[in-house]
Short mmCIF file of C-alpha atoms in Angstrom, two decimals:
data_model
loop_
_atom_site.label_atom_id
_atom_site.label_comp_id
_atom_site.label_asym_id
_atom_site.label_seq_id
_atom_site.Cartn_x
_atom_site.Cartn_y
_atom_site.Cartn_z
CA UNK A 22 -49.18 81.73 7.29
CA UNK A 23 -47.25 81.09 4.09
CA UNK A 24 -47.07 77.39 4.92
CA UNK A 25 -50.87 77.18 4.70
CA UNK A 26 -50.79 78.62 1.17
CA UNK A 27 -48.32 75.99 0.03
CA UNK A 28 -50.28 73.25 1.81
CA UNK A 29 -53.35 74.39 -0.15
CA UNK A 30 -51.29 74.27 -3.35
CA UNK A 31 -50.18 70.72 -2.49
CA UNK A 32 -53.81 69.69 -1.95
CA UNK A 33 -54.74 71.23 -5.30
CA UNK A 34 -51.92 69.39 -7.10
CA UNK A 35 -52.99 66.11 -5.48
CA UNK A 36 -56.57 66.67 -6.66
CA UNK A 37 -55.37 67.22 -10.23
CA UNK A 38 -52.73 64.46 -10.32
CA UNK A 39 -54.22 61.42 -8.63
CA UNK A 40 -52.03 58.83 -6.95
CA UNK A 41 -48.74 60.71 -7.43
CA UNK A 42 -48.17 62.31 -4.02
CA UNK A 43 -44.39 61.88 -4.29
CA UNK A 44 -44.39 63.74 -7.62
CA UNK A 45 -46.45 66.67 -6.33
CA UNK A 46 -44.29 66.94 -3.20
CA UNK A 47 -41.13 66.86 -5.33
CA UNK A 48 -42.44 69.70 -7.48
CA UNK A 49 -43.08 71.83 -4.40
CA UNK A 50 -39.66 71.00 -2.94
CA UNK A 51 -37.98 72.09 -6.18
CA UNK A 52 -40.01 75.30 -6.22
CA UNK A 53 -39.17 76.13 -2.59
CA UNK A 54 -35.52 75.07 -2.80
CA UNK A 55 -34.97 77.10 -6.00
CA UNK A 56 -33.93 74.15 -8.14
CA UNK A 57 -34.91 72.20 -11.23
CA UNK A 58 -36.63 68.86 -11.52
CA UNK A 59 -36.09 65.80 -13.72
CA UNK A 60 -39.06 63.42 -13.84
CA UNK A 61 -38.73 59.96 -15.34
CA UNK A 62 -41.57 57.57 -16.00
CA UNK A 63 -43.63 55.81 -18.67
CA UNK A 64 -46.02 57.90 -20.76
CA UNK A 65 -49.49 58.67 -19.49
CA UNK A 66 -48.65 59.15 -15.82
CA UNK A 67 -49.67 62.83 -15.65
CA UNK A 68 -46.15 64.29 -15.67
CA UNK A 69 -47.27 67.07 -18.02
CA UNK A 70 -50.55 67.50 -16.16
CA UNK A 71 -48.64 68.02 -12.90
CA UNK A 72 -46.60 70.98 -14.12
CA UNK A 73 -49.69 72.43 -15.81
CA UNK A 74 -51.45 72.27 -12.45
CA UNK A 75 -48.47 73.99 -10.81
CA UNK A 76 -48.70 76.78 -13.38
CA UNK A 77 -52.32 77.31 -12.34
CA UNK A 78 -51.31 77.65 -8.70
CA UNK A 79 -48.39 80.06 -9.12
CA UNK A 80 -48.38 83.57 -10.53
CA UNK A 81 -46.13 83.50 -13.58
CA UNK A 82 -45.87 82.61 -17.24
CA UNK A 83 -45.78 78.94 -18.25
CA UNK A 84 -44.45 77.41 -21.46
CA UNK A 85 -44.14 73.84 -22.67
CA UNK A 86 -41.29 72.89 -25.01
CA UNK A 87 -41.57 69.61 -26.88
CA UNK A 88 -38.00 68.44 -27.40
CA UNK A 89 -37.33 66.82 -30.78
CA UNK A 90 -34.14 65.85 -32.67
CA UNK A 91 -34.50 68.81 -35.06
CA UNK A 92 -34.71 71.42 -32.30
CA UNK A 93 -32.15 74.24 -32.42
CA UNK A 94 -30.70 76.28 -29.52
CA UNK A 95 -32.38 79.41 -30.89
CA UNK A 96 -35.73 77.64 -30.53
CA UNK A 97 -35.14 77.86 -26.76
CA UNK A 98 -33.16 81.04 -26.24
CA UNK A 99 -34.54 83.26 -29.00
CA UNK A 100 -32.57 84.99 -31.71
CA UNK A 101 -31.61 88.36 -33.20
CA UNK A 102 -34.02 89.43 -35.92
CA UNK A 103 -33.13 92.06 -38.52
CA UNK A 104 -35.61 94.94 -38.74
CA UNK A 105 -35.37 96.57 -42.21
CA UNK A 106 -37.28 99.64 -41.06
CA UNK A 107 -34.60 100.49 -38.50
CA UNK A 108 -31.63 98.77 -40.11
CA UNK A 109 -30.83 97.09 -36.78
CA UNK A 110 -31.03 93.67 -35.19
CA UNK A 111 -33.55 93.22 -32.41
CA UNK A 112 -33.53 90.35 -29.92
CA UNK A 113 -36.69 88.28 -29.85
CA UNK A 114 -36.78 86.20 -26.68
CA UNK A 115 -37.53 82.50 -26.76
CA UNK A 116 -39.63 80.27 -24.49
CA UNK A 117 -36.90 80.09 -21.81
CA UNK A 118 -37.91 83.59 -20.71
CA UNK A 119 -41.02 82.20 -19.02
CA UNK A 120 -41.19 81.47 -15.29
CA UNK A 121 -42.13 77.78 -15.42
CA UNK A 122 -40.76 75.62 -18.22
CA UNK A 123 -41.82 72.08 -19.10
CA UNK A 124 -39.02 70.46 -21.11
CA UNK A 125 -40.93 67.47 -22.43
CA UNK A 126 -38.83 64.42 -23.38
CA UNK A 127 -35.59 66.33 -22.90
CA UNK A 128 -33.43 63.38 -23.98
CA UNK A 129 -34.77 63.65 -27.54
CA UNK A 130 -32.88 66.91 -28.14
CA UNK A 131 -29.28 66.97 -29.48
CA UNK A 132 -26.30 68.10 -27.42
CA UNK A 133 -26.31 71.73 -28.65
CA UNK A 134 -29.86 72.23 -27.41
CA UNK A 135 -29.10 70.50 -24.12
CA UNK A 136 -26.09 72.78 -23.57
CA UNK A 137 -28.25 75.87 -24.19
CA UNK A 138 -30.64 74.64 -21.52
CA UNK A 139 -27.67 73.88 -19.26
CA UNK A 140 -26.54 77.53 -19.24
CA UNK A 141 -30.07 78.70 -18.53
CA UNK A 142 -30.47 76.27 -15.61
CA UNK A 143 -27.05 76.93 -14.11
CA UNK A 144 -26.62 80.66 -14.64
CA UNK A 145 -30.21 81.89 -15.09
CA UNK A 146 -29.14 83.62 -18.28
CA UNK A 147 -28.85 82.92 -21.99
CA UNK A 148 -26.22 84.12 -24.44
CA UNK A 149 -27.13 84.96 -28.02
CA UNK A 150 -24.33 86.26 -30.18
CA UNK A 151 -22.32 88.76 -28.15
CA UNK A 152 -25.07 89.56 -25.70
CA UNK A 153 -26.17 87.88 -22.48
CA UNK A 154 -29.75 88.21 -21.27
CA UNK A 155 -30.92 87.49 -17.70
CA UNK A 156 -33.83 85.14 -17.12
CA UNK A 157 -36.69 85.87 -14.68
CA UNK A 158 -35.88 85.58 -10.97
CA UNK A 159 -38.51 82.86 -10.68
CA UNK A 160 -37.27 80.22 -13.11
CA UNK A 161 -38.17 76.55 -12.74
CA UNK A 162 -37.45 73.84 -15.30
CA UNK A 163 -39.27 70.53 -15.04
CA UNK A 164 -37.84 68.11 -17.57
CA UNK A 165 -39.36 64.73 -18.39
CA UNK A 166 -37.92 61.67 -20.05
CA UNK A 167 -39.40 58.34 -21.03
CA UNK A 168 -37.28 55.37 -19.87
CA UNK A 169 -39.03 52.92 -22.19
CA UNK A 170 -37.76 54.34 -25.49
CA UNK A 171 -34.04 54.67 -26.20
CA UNK A 172 -34.03 54.79 -30.00
CA UNK A 173 -33.44 58.30 -31.34
CA UNK A 174 -32.55 59.74 -27.94
CA UNK A 175 -29.52 61.61 -26.66
CA UNK A 176 -28.74 60.58 -23.05
CA UNK A 177 -28.16 63.54 -20.78
CA UNK A 178 -24.48 63.94 -19.84
CA UNK A 179 -23.51 63.75 -16.18
CA UNK A 180 -22.72 67.49 -16.09
CA UNK A 181 -26.29 68.36 -17.03
CA UNK A 182 -27.87 65.72 -14.80
CA UNK A 183 -25.99 67.27 -11.88
CA UNK A 184 -27.76 70.58 -12.54
CA UNK A 185 -31.10 69.07 -11.56
CA UNK A 186 -31.95 69.43 -7.90
CA UNK A 187 -34.10 66.29 -7.83
CA UNK A 188 -34.66 63.25 -10.02
CA UNK A 189 -38.09 61.73 -9.47
CA UNK A 190 -39.34 58.40 -10.75
CA UNK A 191 -43.07 57.93 -11.15
CA UNK A 192 -44.80 54.59 -11.42
CA UNK A 193 -48.25 53.30 -12.30
CA UNK A 194 -51.12 54.11 -9.91
CA UNK A 195 -53.02 51.56 -7.84
CA UNK A 196 -56.27 49.96 -9.02
CA UNK A 197 -58.29 52.21 -6.68
CA UNK A 198 -56.61 55.33 -8.05
CA UNK A 199 -57.17 54.08 -11.60
CA UNK A 200 -60.93 54.00 -10.94
CA UNK A 201 -60.79 57.58 -9.66
CA UNK A 202 -58.92 58.60 -12.81
CA UNK A 203 -61.70 57.12 -14.95
CA UNK A 204 -64.29 59.15 -13.05
CA UNK A 205 -62.22 62.30 -13.33
CA UNK A 206 -61.83 61.95 -17.10
CA UNK A 207 -65.60 61.47 -17.41
CA UNK A 208 -66.14 64.73 -15.57
CA UNK A 209 -67.64 63.08 -12.50
CA UNK A 210 -67.09 64.70 -9.11
CA UNK A 211 -64.86 62.71 -6.80
CA UNK A 212 -65.68 62.21 -3.13
CA UNK A 213 -64.77 65.12 -0.88
CA UNK A 214 -64.96 68.85 -1.34
CA UNK A 215 -63.77 70.40 -4.58
CA UNK A 216 -60.21 71.69 -4.18
CA UNK A 217 -59.51 75.17 -5.45
CA UNK A 218 -56.37 77.27 -5.16
CA UNK A 219 -55.52 80.94 -5.08
CA UNK A 220 -52.34 81.48 -7.12
CA UNK A 221 -49.33 82.09 -4.92
CA UNK A 222 -47.51 85.33 -5.74
CA UNK A 223 -43.85 85.36 -6.65
CA UNK A 224 -43.09 87.57 -3.65
CA UNK A 225 -44.56 84.89 -1.37
CA UNK A 226 -42.38 82.25 -3.03
CA UNK A 227 -39.24 84.33 -2.47
CA UNK A 228 -40.27 85.02 1.13
CA UNK A 229 -40.82 81.29 1.70
CA UNK A 230 -37.35 80.55 0.32
CA UNK A 231 -35.82 82.99 2.81
CA UNK A 232 -37.77 81.45 5.67
CA UNK A 233 -36.56 77.99 4.67
CA UNK A 234 -32.92 79.07 4.69
CA UNK A 235 -33.48 80.50 8.19
CA UNK A 236 -34.68 77.18 9.62
CA UNK A 237 -32.56 75.75 12.42
CA UNK A 238 -30.30 72.90 11.38
CA UNK A 239 -28.22 71.39 14.17
CA UNK A 240 -24.49 70.86 13.46
CA UNK A 241 -25.06 67.12 13.95
CA UNK A 242 -27.60 67.09 11.09
CA UNK A 243 -25.18 69.02 8.87
CA UNK A 244 -22.48 66.45 9.69
CA UNK A 245 -24.93 63.66 8.85
CA UNK A 246 -25.55 65.14 5.39
CA UNK A 247 -21.82 65.52 4.75
CA UNK A 248 -21.07 61.97 5.88
CA UNK A 249 -23.76 60.58 3.58
CA UNK A 250 -22.15 62.35 0.62
CA UNK A 251 -18.65 61.31 1.70
CA UNK A 252 -19.84 57.71 1.75
CA UNK A 253 -20.41 57.97 -2.02
CA UNK A 254 -16.80 59.12 -2.53
CA UNK A 255 -15.00 56.97 0.05
CA UNK A 256 -17.24 53.93 0.12
CA UNK A 257 -14.41 51.58 1.07
CA UNK A 258 -14.39 53.13 4.56
CA UNK A 259 -17.86 51.69 5.08
CA UNK A 260 -18.02 48.50 3.06
CA UNK A 261 -16.03 46.68 0.38
CA UNK A 262 -19.30 45.70 -1.25
CA UNK A 263 -20.40 49.34 -1.42
CA UNK A 264 -17.01 50.33 -2.85
CA UNK A 265 -17.41 47.73 -5.61
CA UNK A 266 -20.69 49.32 -6.66
CA UNK A 267 -19.77 53.02 -6.90
CA UNK A 268 -17.60 54.24 -9.77
CA UNK A 269 -17.88 57.97 -9.07
CA UNK A 270 -19.46 59.67 -6.08
CA UNK A 271 -21.61 62.76 -5.78
CA UNK A 272 -20.40 66.34 -6.20
CA UNK A 273 -20.78 69.19 -3.67
CA UNK A 274 -23.99 70.10 -5.51
CA UNK A 275 -25.44 66.94 -3.98
CA UNK A 276 -24.65 68.18 -0.47
CA UNK A 277 -26.35 71.49 -1.22
CA UNK A 278 -29.36 69.73 -2.77
CA UNK A 279 -29.91 67.43 0.21
CA UNK A 280 -29.59 70.31 2.67
CA UNK A 281 -31.97 72.61 0.81
CA UNK A 282 -34.57 69.92 0.16
CA UNK A 283 -34.45 68.70 3.77
CA UNK A 284 -35.05 72.29 4.90
CA UNK A 285 -37.95 72.68 2.44
CA UNK A 286 -39.55 69.43 3.61
CA UNK A 287 -39.27 70.45 7.27
CA UNK A 288 -40.85 73.83 6.44
CA UNK A 289 -43.70 72.20 4.50
CA UNK A 290 -44.33 69.93 7.49
CA UNK A 291 -44.72 73.01 9.67
CA UNK A 292 -41.49 72.70 11.65
CA UNK A 293 -38.80 75.31 12.27
CA UNK A 294 -36.00 72.75 12.55
CA UNK A 295 -34.58 69.98 10.37
CA UNK A 296 -34.32 66.35 11.50
CA UNK A 297 -32.39 63.34 10.13
CA UNK A 298 -35.76 62.00 8.95
CA UNK A 299 -36.06 64.99 6.60
CA UNK A 300 -32.62 64.21 5.21
CA UNK A 301 -33.48 60.56 4.65
CA UNK A 302 -36.79 61.46 3.01
CA UNK A 303 -35.13 63.51 0.25
CA UNK A 304 -31.89 61.53 -0.06
CA UNK A 305 -32.88 59.17 -2.88
CA UNK A 306 -34.41 61.87 -5.10
CA UNK A 307 -31.48 64.23 -4.56
CA UNK A 308 -28.78 61.60 -5.26
CA UNK A 309 -30.38 59.19 -7.74
CA UNK A 310 -28.94 60.97 -10.80
CA UNK A 311 -25.57 61.92 -9.34
CA UNK A 312 -23.91 58.53 -8.86
CA UNK A 313 -22.10 56.54 -11.54
CA UNK A 314 -22.15 52.84 -10.82
CA UNK A 315 -19.49 50.32 -11.79
CA UNK A 316 -19.90 47.60 -14.40
CA UNK A 317 -19.83 45.10 -11.54
CA UNK A 318 -22.91 46.72 -9.98
CA UNK A 319 -24.74 46.72 -13.29
CA UNK A 320 -23.82 43.06 -13.85
CA UNK A 321 -25.27 42.21 -10.44
CA UNK A 322 -28.46 44.10 -11.25
CA UNK A 323 -27.78 46.70 -8.55
CA UNK A 324 -29.63 49.97 -9.08
CA UNK A 325 -28.73 53.43 -7.85
CA UNK A 326 -31.61 53.22 -5.38
CA UNK A 327 -30.12 50.00 -3.98
CA UNK A 328 -26.79 51.77 -3.44
CA UNK A 329 -28.44 54.75 -1.76
CA UNK A 330 -30.44 52.48 0.54
CA UNK A 331 -27.20 50.74 1.54
CA UNK A 332 -25.57 54.10 2.29
CA UNK A 333 -28.47 55.08 4.54
CA UNK A 334 -28.11 51.76 6.34
CA UNK A 335 -24.35 52.08 6.86
CA UNK A 336 -24.05 55.76 7.81
CA UNK A 337 -25.35 56.39 11.36
CA UNK A 338 -27.94 59.14 11.73
CA UNK A 339 -27.21 62.17 13.88
#
């Protein structure tokens, strides 16, 4: 079964990225739901290692782009190069024409570069001069940003944040996991059998995506998803306190993201139907970057996760 192949890939990712099960699951959900991933966390938490491990487990070309303030759009998309021998311009493709892209420290790039990436993520194409070039059918961007450093950064605008399917936050591992990391870096074998993976073909990924879209979702679960999103836009109907926290609610992309990720999670768990638990499991990661809080919420020290937890508490499950 295809599910077994992806379960093996999950086990491989967990063996390469210790103590970050939520990160490895989020990467698989983004891959299966045909979306992009924004990962936020302090340096040294294996964000880069995770996407490198994914590239080992999936058939396709991988490229890492280190975002810096002097980066230009052509450094991502490619550019037309003049060939004197033919007297013509020839397009030389850039790193965006790979299947899996790691956009490292994306908030260090200026707005022009971010907008070039925005077109690629949204339309799966890039435009250079008068010509538009399609990107590969399998195209996954995993962007990282460091929340500790703000100097010399360019915060991502809401329009671009909304293009990401999920926004994951990674934290420091436990003391037990830290000991395992030390052993791993010394080349020592960890307890348990060595985990290996056979790369999953692109055709299997596309087949899995079709199977996920065919999963049964009861109308009551669809209504539950919609009501959760509506609670971000019409919070006053649920609570005055909630209304005082939310400045702007989530867009329809949020509804689509929750639905697709809930389907992908149900499929990974080996079920052919989606439950409210699946919706709740992906809700924070799918909505964390899509809400704009009020100044009152920020003054009270209320985070987006606090608001989302309150929404889950107030909106009855199907």
